[in-house]
Coordinates of C-alpha atoms in Angstrom, one line a residue:
X1 CA -28.2 9.7 -26.4
X2 CA -26.5 7.9 -23.5
X3 CA -23.0 9.5 -23.7
X4 CA -24.1 13.1 -23.3
X5 CA -26.4 12.2 -20.4
X6 CA -23.6 10.3 -18.7
X7 CA -21.1 13.2 -19.3
X8 CA -23.5 15.7 -17.9
X9 CA -24.2 13.6 -14.8
X10 CA -20.4 13.1 -14.2
X11 CA -19.7 16.8 -14.6
X12 CA -22.5 17.7 -12.2
X13 CA -21.1 15.3 -9.6
X14 CA -17.5 16.7 -10.0
X15 CA -18.8 20.3 -9.8
X16 CA -21.0 19.5 -6.8
X17 CA -17.9 19.0 -4.6
X18 CA -19.1 15.7 -3.2
X19 CA -16.5 13.6 -4.8
X20 CA -13.6 11.6 -3.3
X21 CA -10.8 12.6 -5.6
X22 CA -8.4 10.0 -4.2
X23 CA -11.0 7.3 -4.8
X24 CA -11.6 8.6 -8.3
X25 CA -7.9 8.7 -9.1
X26 CA -7.4 5.2 -7.8
X27 CA -10.3 4.0 -10.0
X28 CA -8.8 5.7 -13.0
X29 CA -5.4 4.1 -12.4
X30 CA -7.1 0.7 -11.9
X31 CA -9.0 1.1 -15.2
X32 CA -5.8 2.1 -17.0
X33 CA -3.9 -0.9 -15.6
X34 CA -6.7 -3.3 -16.6
X35 CA -6.6 -1.7 -20.1
X36 CA -10.3 -0.7 -19.8
X37 CA -9.1 2.9 -20.5
X38 CA -6.3 3.5 -23.0
X39 CA -4.8 6.8 -24.0
X40 CA -3.3 8.2 -27.2
X41 CA -1.3 11.4 -27.3
X42 CA 0.2 13.2 -30.2
X43 CA 3.3 14.4 -28.2
X44 CA 6.0 11.7 -28.7
X45 CA 7.6 12.3 -25.3
X46 CA 4.3 12.0 -23.4
X47 CA 3.3 9.0 -25.5
X48 CA 6.5 7.2 -24.5
X49 CA 5.7 7.7 -20.9
X50 CA 2.3 6.3 -21.4
X51 CA 3.8 3.3 -23.2
X52 CA 6.2 2.7 -20.3
X53 CA 3.2 2.5 -18.0
X54 CA 1.4 0.2 -20.4
X55 CA -1.5 2.7 -20.9
X56 CA -1.1 3.3 -24.6
X57 CA -3.0 0.3 -25.9
X58 CA -0.1 -1.2 -27.7
X59 CA -0.1 -4.9 -28.4
X60 CA 3.1 -6.9 -28.0
X61 CA 3.0 -10.3 -29.7
X62 CA 5.8 -12.7 -29.2
X63 CA 8.5 -12.7 -31.9
X64 CA 7.6 -15.1 -34.7
X65 CA 4.2 -16.0 -33.1
X66 CA 0.9 -16.1 -35.0
X67 CA -1.0 -13.0 -33.9
X68 CA -4.5 -11.6 -34.5
X69 CA -6.3 -8.9 -32.6
X70 CA -9.9 -7.9 -33.0
X71 CA -11.1 -4.6 -31.4
X72 CA -14.8 -3.9 -31.2
X73 CA -15.4 -0.5 -29.6
X74 CA -18.9 1.0 -29.4
X75 CA -18.1 4.5 -28.3
X76 CA -21.7 5.7 -28.7
X77 CA -23.4 2.9 -26.7
X78 CA -27.1 2.7 -27.5
X79 CA -30.0 0.3 -26.8
X80 CA -29.2 -1.9 -29.8
X81 CA -25.8 -2.9 -28.4
X82 CA -27.4 -4.8 -25.5
X83 CA -29.2 -7.2 -27.8
X84 CA -26.7 -7.5 -30.6
X85 CA -25.4 -11.1 -30.9
X86 CA -21.7 -11.3 -31.9
X87 CA -19.8 -14.4 -33.1
X88 CA -16.3 -14.9 -34.2
X89 CA -14.9 -17.7 -36.3
X90 CA -11.2 -18.2 -37.0
X91 CA -10.1 -20.9 -39.5
X92 CA -6.7 -21.8 -40.7
X93 CA -6.1 -23.9 -43.8
X94 CA -2.7 -25.6 -43.9
X95 CA -1.5 -26.3 -47.5
X96 CA 0.2 -29.5 -48.6
X97 CA 3.9 -29.0 -48.5
X98 CA 6.1 -26.5 -46.7
X99 CA 6.5 -24.0 -49.5
X100 CA 3.1 -22.5 -49.2
X101 CA 1.9 -20.3 -46.3
X102 CA -1.1 -21.1 -44.2
X103 CA -4.3 -19.2 -45.1
X104 CA -6.3 -17.8 -42.2
X105 CA -9.9 -16.4 -42.3
X106 CA -11.5 -14.4 -39.5
X107 CA -15.2 -14.0 -39.8
X108 CA -17.0 -11.6 -37.4
X109 CA -20.8 -11.7 -37.5
X110 CA -23.2 -9.3 -35.9
X111 CA -26.9 -10.3 -35.7
X112 CA -29.7 -8.1 -34.5
X113 CA -32.3 -10.6 -33.2
X114 CA -35.1 -8.1 -32.5
X115 CA -37.7 -7.9 -35.2
X116 CA -39.0 -4.4 -36.1
X117 CA -42.1 -3.4 -37.9
X118 CA -41.7 -2.0 -41.4
X119 CA -42.0 1.8 -41.4
X120 CA -42.3 4.1 -44.4

């Protein structure tokens, strides 16, 4: 598995003492500011501080605006992820008349293009 190997290598590097902690801290702050890393905490007071910094992952749609968010998170990255083909389709049907709401359909498709032999 990729994640345990990555974690072991990162821990070995930290324990080896050959790490620029200022550079590591700045990289972590940059990743948080770019929302590449997001944090959730159970403690409400701490969570409010994260929210104030924009590090809590919250989405803030404009008042009255149409809004949709799709999150695709592969926390256990593996070889399949690099070849997976993803497509997204978003369609809105507008009804006749103003008394009916629009109907929206979001379709997310994952396709694995690599053929595998049948194994029993």
